[in-house]
Amino acid sequence: MKWLVYIAFIAISLAAPLVFPAYTQQFSALWVLIILAMTWDMQGGQMGYNSLGNIFFFGFGMYVSAVVQVSIAHDIGEYTYAGGINVFQFTDGQYFTGLVLGVAAAGILCALLAFPLGWILFGLRGPYFAIGTLGVAIAAGEMVGTWEWVGAGQGISMPPFPGNPDTAKFVLYIMNMITGMVCFAVIAWLYSTRFGLALNAIRDDEQKAEGMGLQTLWIKRVCWAVAAFFVGICGAIYGNTVGFIEPLEVAFQTIYLGIFMVVAVLLGGKGTLWGPVVGAIVFHTLKEVTWTHFLGWQWVALGVLIVVIVVYFQEGIMGWLQRQRPEWFGIRVESREPEAEAAT
Amino acid sequence: MNVVNGHAVIEIDKVTKTFGGVVANKDISLKVQEGAITGMIGPNGSGKTTLFNSIVGFHPIDTGSIKFEGNEISKLRVQEIARLGLLRTFQQTRIYGKMNCVQNMLISIPHRKAGLLDIFADHRAEDRERAEHLLEFVGLYEKRWLMGGDLSFGQQKLLEFAMALMNEPSVLMLDEPTAGINPTLINGLIDRLKRANEEFGITLFVIEHNMRVIMNLAEHIYCLAHGELLAEGTPGQIQNDQRVIDAYLGAH
């Protein structure tokens, strides 16, 4: 049963851009939201630390990959200074080497950066942590916006994909899909180990967890680093999908994806494995419908959705399902083998 | 029979702790013998829980020294002390409310024996077995798939006790283990505390308000009043000490 769900999911994911090629970029955007929601839920749902600043790693990863991808062929300062007046060429080899190195560097640097950042921020609790992380993302956007070397507010044009734009969309979609699936597998594995219970223990009573000898600061930082790794990679691929990056609306977009990932998790169900995935799919669909049919009112519709979820539907879709059908989730209430116990 | 070889596992020497102008502990010196059950009594507000908090590193002490197995621990942090094998339970009872009893137990394995990367290990079959065995020991086996937060207060106390045993501490400090437990369960709990001490060899240091319990349980009792050590001795000596009687009746 479980494997059927996984196989169906992979099959649909592969088939989607082939059956509906016009929507490939939409499907890419959906994977981005799925990855951001899953990684957000590790802290927000499982560990009880509501971060509003995970989008920082999205922007940071995007800029890291841009710098790597451009620097492999040109001087980044000259490239951004020219702002498109000179024509900078990339060979196929330079483009693909740059893409692979850029994405890898984005993931690794984001994960490494999560450790010192976590050391500072994880001293904060509750709303202070949320605001503290949000502050990091906003400050990063403003700082990059004044930094000439990486194009400041002008941004950077990403090296163009050599070949047909439809192929580019498909390649980037596959990269998003693989990142998303690996991310899901890693998170599912982590939740099955002691680490998963440690996250829940920190959520339920952090002082107790410390008192029992759990190394809470190490666990919290590892959790954030895993999230940062995937968010960084995701940001790097997104930069290439968009083709042109700038600090406030694309990279450190706190009010767009930065909020969407939280809403998707709340909608799907906090602290469940599938909740963020389901929430991201439903939210993305809802958002595209409102953006298309209620243009001008889309922010109002989004605001109403947030209020409704927070007030009336806190458990989310998967949380609700888990309560209705606990046996689907392997949740046992009574001991299952009363006969066996009676016999012994 | 308990093995009392005269070796002190916790040595507290002239510990003073103040909160602003309030002196919560003043010049307290006491010893907890290895392998024994030591009690601590005293009226409300006499500084018992403050002393417990000082020992496990919840807050720094002003002056004095606290030694565990001969090593100074008063500068260590909470996790470091827990990882030495010195564990405490809480007066207000603290368990992980949104995890079931088995999960509560599985995450209470002795982390002091684990390296940084062992947190990524799978749950071992022997840990599961021990968890179920200990849940049975405290009488919660039937409830093992219930969420910790859905248990009654008394059952949560038992769960917290089972979690502490799961951690395999060498010393366990219990802050009012019988408070809020119904009288019929109390006898069972006393019995289990004694068995934990005898069968698992865990040294116990117990704060208790229930005189019947502490007189039954402890071999040596300290009595605090107004943040100072008032008296010490065997249960018999403490029961007949006029200063202790006065402290409890308010003559002090």
PDB file of C-alpha atoms in Angstrom, chain A residues 14-198:
ATOM      1  CA  LEU A  14       7.444  12.086 -14.327  1.00  0.00           C
ATOM      2  CA  ALA A  15       4.391  12.078 -16.558  1.00  0.00           C
ATOM      3  CA  ALA A  16       3.077  15.542 -15.652  1.00  0.00           C
ATOM      4  CA  PRO A  17       5.490  17.669 -17.757  1.00  0.00           C
ATOM      5  CA  LEU A  18       5.252  15.228 -20.672  1.00  0.00           C
ATOM      6  CA  VAL A  19       1.453  15.220 -20.730  1.00  0.00           C
ATOM      7  CA  PHE A  20       1.056  18.950 -20.007  1.00  0.00           C
ATOM      8  CA  PRO A  21       4.247  20.525 -21.410  1.00  0.00           C
ATOM      9  CA  ALA A  22       2.713  24.002 -21.270  1.00  0.00           C
ATOM     10  CA  TYR A  23       2.579  23.748 -17.473  1.00  0.00           C
ATOM     11  CA  THR A  24       6.154  22.536 -16.868  1.00  0.00           C
ATOM     12  CA  GLN A  25       7.147  25.757 -15.134  1.00  0.00           C
ATOM     13  CA  GLN A  26       4.040  25.545 -12.942  1.00  0.00           C
ATOM     14  CA  PHE A  27       5.008  22.026 -11.894  1.00  0.00           C
ATOM     15  CA  SER A  28       8.520  23.274 -11.131  1.00  0.00           C
ATOM     16  CA  ALA A  29       7.075  26.001  -8.938  1.00  0.00           C
ATOM     17  CA  LEU A  30       4.987  23.365  -7.165  1.00  0.00           C
ATOM     18  CA  TRP A  31       8.079  21.294  -6.356  1.00  0.00           C
ATOM     19  CA  VAL A  32       9.737  24.417  -4.962  1.00  0.00           C
ATOM     20  CA  LEU A  33       6.814  24.934  -2.602  1.00  0.00           C
ATOM     21  CA  ILE A  34       6.788  21.239  -1.621  1.00  0.00           C
ATOM     22  CA  ILE A  35      10.486  21.343  -0.730  1.00  0.00           C
ATOM     23  CA  LEU A  36      10.155  24.600   1.210  1.00  0.00           C
ATOM     24  CA  ALA A  37       7.090  23.285   3.084  1.00  0.00           C
ATOM     25  CA  MET A  38       8.679  19.919   3.974  1.00  0.00           C
ATOM     26  CA  THR A  39      11.865  21.530   5.267  1.00  0.00           C
ATOM     27  CA  TRP A  40       9.924  24.230   7.143  1.00  0.00           C
ATOM     28  CA  ASP A  41       7.850  21.572   8.887  1.00  0.00           C
ATOM     29  CA  MET A  42      11.002  19.937  10.301  1.00  0.00           C
ATOM     30  CA  GLN A  43      11.467  22.970  12.560  1.00  0.00           C
ATOM     31  CA  GLY A  44       7.985  24.463  12.688  1.00  0.00           C
ATOM     32  CA  GLY A  45       5.995  21.253  12.951  1.00  0.00           C
ATOM     33  CA  GLN A  46       8.235  18.549  14.371  1.00  0.00           C
ATOM     34  CA  MET A  47      10.581  20.664  16.513  1.00  0.00           C
ATOM     35  CA  GLY A  48       8.195  23.487  17.455  1.00  0.00           C
ATOM     36  CA  TYR A  49      10.441  26.335  16.273  1.00  0.00           C
ATOM     37  CA  ASN A  50       8.440  28.566  13.915  1.00  0.00           C
ATOM     38  CA  SER A  51      11.001  30.058  11.600  1.00  0.00           C
ATOM     39  CA  LEU A  52       9.948  32.915   9.339  1.00  0.00           C
ATOM     40  CA  GLY A  53      13.434  33.201   7.886  1.00  0.00           C
ATOM     41  CA  ASN A  54      14.007  29.948   6.002  1.00  0.00           C
ATOM     42  CA  ILE A  55      13.634  31.994   2.832  1.00  0.00           C
ATOM     43  CA  PHE A  56      17.057  33.421   3.739  1.00  0.00           C
ATOM     44  CA  PHE A  57      18.672  30.141   2.618  1.00  0.00           C
ATOM     45  CA  PHE A  58      16.603  30.244  -0.576  1.00  0.00           C
ATOM     46  CA  GLY A  59      18.053  33.635  -1.511  1.00  0.00           C
ATOM     47  CA  PHE A  60      21.526  32.827  -0.238  1.00  0.00           C
ATOM     48  CA  GLY A  61      21.664  29.592  -2.249  1.00  0.00           C
ATOM     49  CA  MET A  62      20.407  31.433  -5.319  1.00  0.00           C
ATOM     50  CA  TYR A  63      23.158  34.059  -5.101  1.00  0.00           C
ATOM     51  CA  VAL A  64      25.858  31.477  -4.354  1.00  0.00           C
ATOM     52  CA  SER A  65      24.962  29.515  -7.481  1.00  0.00           C
ATOM     53  CA  ALA A  66      24.724  32.698  -9.586  1.00  0.00           C
ATOM     54  CA  VAL A  67      28.211  33.765  -8.507  1.00  0.00           C
ATOM     55  CA  VAL A  68      29.637  30.284  -9.142  1.00  0.00           C
ATOM     56  CA  GLN A  69      27.897  29.893 -12.518  1.00  0.00           C
ATOM     57  CA  VAL A  70      29.046  33.282 -13.807  1.00  0.00           C
ATOM     58  CA  SER A  71      32.539  33.157 -12.293  1.00  0.00           C
ATOM     59  CA  ILE A  72      33.344  29.919 -14.039  1.00  0.00           C
ATOM     60  CA  ALA A  73      33.599  31.873 -17.320  1.00  0.00           C
ATOM     61  CA  HIS A  74      33.764  35.575 -16.461  1.00  0.00           C
ATOM     62  CA  ASP A  75      34.639  38.083 -13.771  1.00  0.00           C
ATOM     63  CA  ILE A  76      31.434  38.534 -11.771  1.00  0.00           C
ATOM     64  CA  GLY A  77      32.111  42.233 -11.108  1.00  0.00           C
ATOM     65  CA  GLU A  78      32.487  43.054 -14.821  1.00  0.00           C
ATOM     66  CA  TYR A  79      29.531  40.849 -15.693  1.00  0.00           C
ATOM     67  CA  THR A  80      27.120  42.616 -13.346  1.00  0.00           C
ATOM     68  CA  TYR A  81      28.624  46.070 -14.056  1.00  0.00           C
ATOM     69  CA  ALA A  82      27.985  45.647 -17.788  1.00  0.00           C
ATOM     70  CA  GLY A  83      24.347  44.850 -16.977  1.00  0.00           C
ATOM     71  CA  GLY A  84      23.679  43.211 -20.332  1.00  0.00           C
ATOM     72  CA  ILE A  85      25.392  45.796 -22.592  1.00  0.00           C
ATOM     73  CA  ASN A  86      28.273  43.515 -23.490  1.00  0.00           C
ATOM     74  CA  VAL A  87      27.398  40.050 -24.623  1.00  0.00           C
ATOM     75  CA  PHE A  88      28.963  37.448 -22.364  1.00  0.00           C
ATOM     76  CA  GLN A  89      29.195  33.996 -23.846  1.00  0.00           C
ATOM     77  CA  PHE A  90      29.110  30.660 -22.024  1.00  0.00           C
ATOM     78  CA  THR A  91      30.126  27.439 -23.750  1.00  0.00           C
ATOM     79  CA  ASP A  92      27.938  24.373 -23.152  1.00  0.00           C
ATOM     80  CA  GLY A  93      30.655  22.878 -20.949  1.00  0.00           C
ATOM     81  CA  GLN A  94      30.911  26.055 -18.882  1.00  0.00           C
ATOM     82  CA  TYR A  95      27.150  26.244 -18.498  1.00  0.00           C
ATOM     83  CA  PHE A  96      26.625  22.691 -17.283  1.00  0.00           C
ATOM     84  CA  THR A  97      29.738  22.558 -15.095  1.00  0.00           C
ATOM     85  CA  GLY A  98      28.659  25.865 -13.586  1.00  0.00           C
ATOM     86  CA  LEU A  99      25.121  24.648 -13.009  1.00  0.00           C
ATOM     87  CA  VAL A 100      26.220  21.478 -11.202  1.00  0.00           C
ATOM     88  CA  LEU A 101      28.915  23.244  -9.147  1.00  0.00           C
ATOM     89  CA  GLY A 102      26.613  26.180  -8.408  1.00  0.00           C
ATOM     90  CA  VAL A 103      23.772  24.025  -7.127  1.00  0.00           C
ATOM     91  CA  ALA A 104      26.133  21.871  -5.045  1.00  0.00           C
ATOM     92  CA  ALA A 105      27.885  24.917  -3.580  1.00  0.00           C
ATOM     93  CA  ALA A 106      24.518  26.479  -2.730  1.00  0.00           C
ATOM     94  CA  GLY A 107      23.427  23.419  -0.735  1.00  0.00           C
ATOM     95  CA  ILE A 108      26.719  22.927   1.079  1.00  0.00           C
ATOM     96  CA  LEU A 109      27.304  26.590   1.990  1.00  0.00           C
ATOM     97  CA  CYS A 110      23.732  27.005   3.247  1.00  0.00           C
ATOM     98  CA  ALA A 111      24.058  23.901   5.435  1.00  0.00           C
ATOM     99  CA  LEU A 112      27.385  25.122   6.849  1.00  0.00           C
ATOM    100  CA  LEU A 113      26.008  28.616   7.468  1.00  0.00           C
ATOM    101  CA  ALA A 114      23.071  27.157   9.415  1.00  0.00           C
ATOM    102  CA  PHE A 115      25.445  26.096  12.209  1.00  0.00           C
ATOM    103  CA  PRO A 116      26.800  29.523  13.270  1.00  0.00           C
ATOM    104  CA  LEU A 117      23.408  31.158  12.569  1.00  0.00           C
ATOM    105  CA  GLY A 118      21.666  28.477  14.629  1.00  0.00           C
ATOM    106  CA  TRP A 119      24.116  29.002  17.461  1.00  0.00           C
ATOM    107  CA  ILE A 120      22.964  32.637  17.677  1.00  0.00           C
ATOM    108  CA  LEU A 121      19.252  32.243  16.895  1.00  0.00           C
ATOM    109  CA  PHE A 122      18.363  29.053  18.785  1.00  0.00           C
ATOM    110  CA  GLY A 123      18.850  30.928  22.046  1.00  0.00           C
ATOM    111  CA  LEU A 124      15.549  32.626  21.157  1.00  0.00           C
ATOM    112  CA  ARG A 125      12.219  30.967  21.916  1.00  0.00           C
ATOM    113  CA  GLY A 126       8.678  31.285  20.571  1.00  0.00           C
ATOM    114  CA  PRO A 127       7.809  34.544  18.807  1.00  0.00           C
ATOM    115  CA  TYR A 128      11.322  35.904  19.357  1.00  0.00           C
ATOM    116  CA  PHE A 129      12.749  33.089  17.246  1.00  0.00           C
ATOM    117  CA  ALA A 130      10.206  33.789  14.486  1.00  0.00           C
ATOM    118  CA  ILE A 131      11.022  37.502  14.429  1.00  0.00           C
ATOM    119  CA  GLY A 132      14.768  36.884  14.759  1.00  0.00           C
ATOM    120  CA  THR A 133      14.857  34.601  11.722  1.00  0.00           C
ATOM    121  CA  LEU A 134      12.625  36.963   9.742  1.00  0.00           C
ATOM    122  CA  GLY A 135      15.078  39.754  10.573  1.00  0.00           C
ATOM    123  CA  VAL A 136      17.971  37.731   9.139  1.00  0.00           C
ATOM    124  CA  ALA A 137      16.121  37.234   5.829  1.00  0.00           C
ATOM    125  CA  ILE A 138      15.102  40.892   5.526  1.00  0.00           C
ATOM    126  CA  ALA A 139      18.559  42.163   6.465  1.00  0.00           C
ATOM    127  CA  ALA A 140      20.174  39.816   3.924  1.00  0.00           C
ATOM    128  CA  GLY A 141      17.888  41.117   1.167  1.00  0.00           C
ATOM    129  CA  GLU A 142      18.728  44.744   2.000  1.00  0.00           C
ATOM    130  CA  MET A 143      22.453  44.057   2.218  1.00  0.00           C
ATOM    131  CA  VAL A 144      22.618  42.221  -1.102  1.00  0.00           C
ATOM    132  CA  GLY A 145      20.568  45.093  -2.557  1.00  0.00           C
ATOM    133  CA  THR A 146      23.443  47.497  -1.890  1.00  0.00           C
ATOM    134  CA  TRP A 147      26.276  45.184  -2.893  1.00  0.00           C
ATOM    135  CA  GLU A 148      27.528  46.280  -6.344  1.00  0.00           C
ATOM    136  CA  TRP A 149      29.727  43.207  -6.925  1.00  0.00           C
ATOM    137  CA  VAL A 150      26.631  40.978  -7.160  1.00  0.00           C
ATOM    138  CA  GLY A 151      24.600  43.538  -9.067  1.00  0.00           C
ATOM    139  CA  ALA A 152      22.997  45.289  -6.054  1.00  0.00           C
ATOM    140  CA  GLY A 153      19.319  46.103  -6.645  1.00  0.00           C
ATOM    141  CA  GLN A 154      19.798  45.512 -10.388  1.00  0.00           C
ATOM    142  CA  GLY A 155      20.294  41.797  -9.840  1.00  0.00           C
ATOM    143  CA  ILE A 156      22.061  39.270 -12.051  1.00  0.00           C
ATOM    144  CA  SER A 157      20.993  37.673 -15.343  1.00  0.00           C
ATOM    145  CA  MET A 158      21.664  33.990 -15.086  1.00  0.00           C
ATOM    146  CA  PRO A 159      23.698  32.345 -17.862  1.00  0.00           C
ATOM    147  CA  PRO A 160      21.236  31.252 -20.565  1.00  0.00           C
ATOM    148  CA  PHE A 161      20.533  27.562 -21.137  1.00  0.00           C
ATOM    149  CA  PRO A 162      22.234  26.405 -24.335  1.00  0.00           C
ATOM    150  CA  GLY A 163      19.432  25.110 -26.491  1.00  0.00           C
ATOM    151  CA  ASN A 164      15.698  25.051 -26.755  1.00  0.00           C
ATOM    152  CA  PRO A 165      13.810  26.835 -23.892  1.00  0.00           C
ATOM    153  CA  ASP A 166      11.395  23.908 -23.550  1.00  0.00           C
ATOM    154  CA  THR A 167      14.311  21.553 -22.932  1.00  0.00           C
ATOM    155  CA  ALA A 168      15.596  24.005 -20.319  1.00  0.00           C
ATOM    156  CA  LYS A 169      12.253  23.947 -18.532  1.00  0.00           C
ATOM    157  CA  PHE A 170      12.172  20.161 -18.602  1.00  0.00           C
ATOM    158  CA  VAL A 171      15.760  19.769 -17.332  1.00  0.00           C
ATOM    159  CA  LEU A 172      15.140  22.221 -14.487  1.00  0.00           C
ATOM    160  CA  TYR A 173      11.868  20.474 -13.667  1.00  0.00           C
ATOM    161  CA  ILE A 174      13.681  17.140 -13.369  1.00  0.00           C
ATOM    162  CA  MET A 175      16.287  18.770 -11.104  1.00  0.00           C
ATOM    163  CA  ASN A 176      13.511  20.112  -8.860  1.00  0.00           C
ATOM    164  CA  MET A 177      11.778  16.750  -8.849  1.00  0.00           C
ATOM    165  CA  ILE A 178      14.922  14.841  -7.873  1.00  0.00           C
ATOM    166  CA  THR A 179      15.735  17.383  -5.139  1.00  0.00           C
ATOM    167  CA  GLY A 180      12.187  17.075  -3.819  1.00  0.00           C
ATOM    168  CA  MET A 181      12.209  13.280  -3.784  1.00  0.00           C
ATOM    169  CA  VAL A 182      15.637  13.022  -2.167  1.00  0.00           C
ATOM    170  CA  CYS A 183      14.498  15.627   0.371  1.00  0.00           C
ATOM    171  CA  PHE A 184      11.378  13.580   1.156  1.00  0.00           C
ATOM    172  CA  ALA A 185      13.401  10.372   1.503  1.00  0.00           C
ATOM    173  CA  VAL A 186      15.972  11.999   3.803  1.00  0.00           C
ATOM    174  CA  ILE A 187      13.290  13.555   6.005  1.00  0.00           C
ATOM    175  CA  ALA A 188      11.267  10.323   6.160  1.00  0.00           C
ATOM    176  CA  TRP A 189      14.433   8.455   7.180  1.00  0.00           C
ATOM    177  CA  LEU A 190      15.342  11.078   9.815  1.00  0.00           C
ATOM    178  CA  TYR A 191      11.854  10.830  11.352  1.00  0.00           C
ATOM    179  CA  SER A 192      12.244   7.055  11.647  1.00  0.00           C
ATOM    180  CA  THR A 193      15.454   7.350  13.692  1.00  0.00           C
ATOM    181  CA  ARG A 194      16.025   8.626  17.231  1.00  0.00           C
ATOM    182  CA  PHE A 195      16.467  12.058  15.666  1.00  0.00           C
ATOM    183  CA  GLY A 196      12.756  12.269  14.847  1.00  0.00           C
ATOM    184  CA  LEU A 197      11.727  11.590  18.432  1.00  0.00           C
ATOM    185  CA  ALA A 198      14.373  14.034  19.647  1.00  0.00           C
TER     186      ALA A 198
END
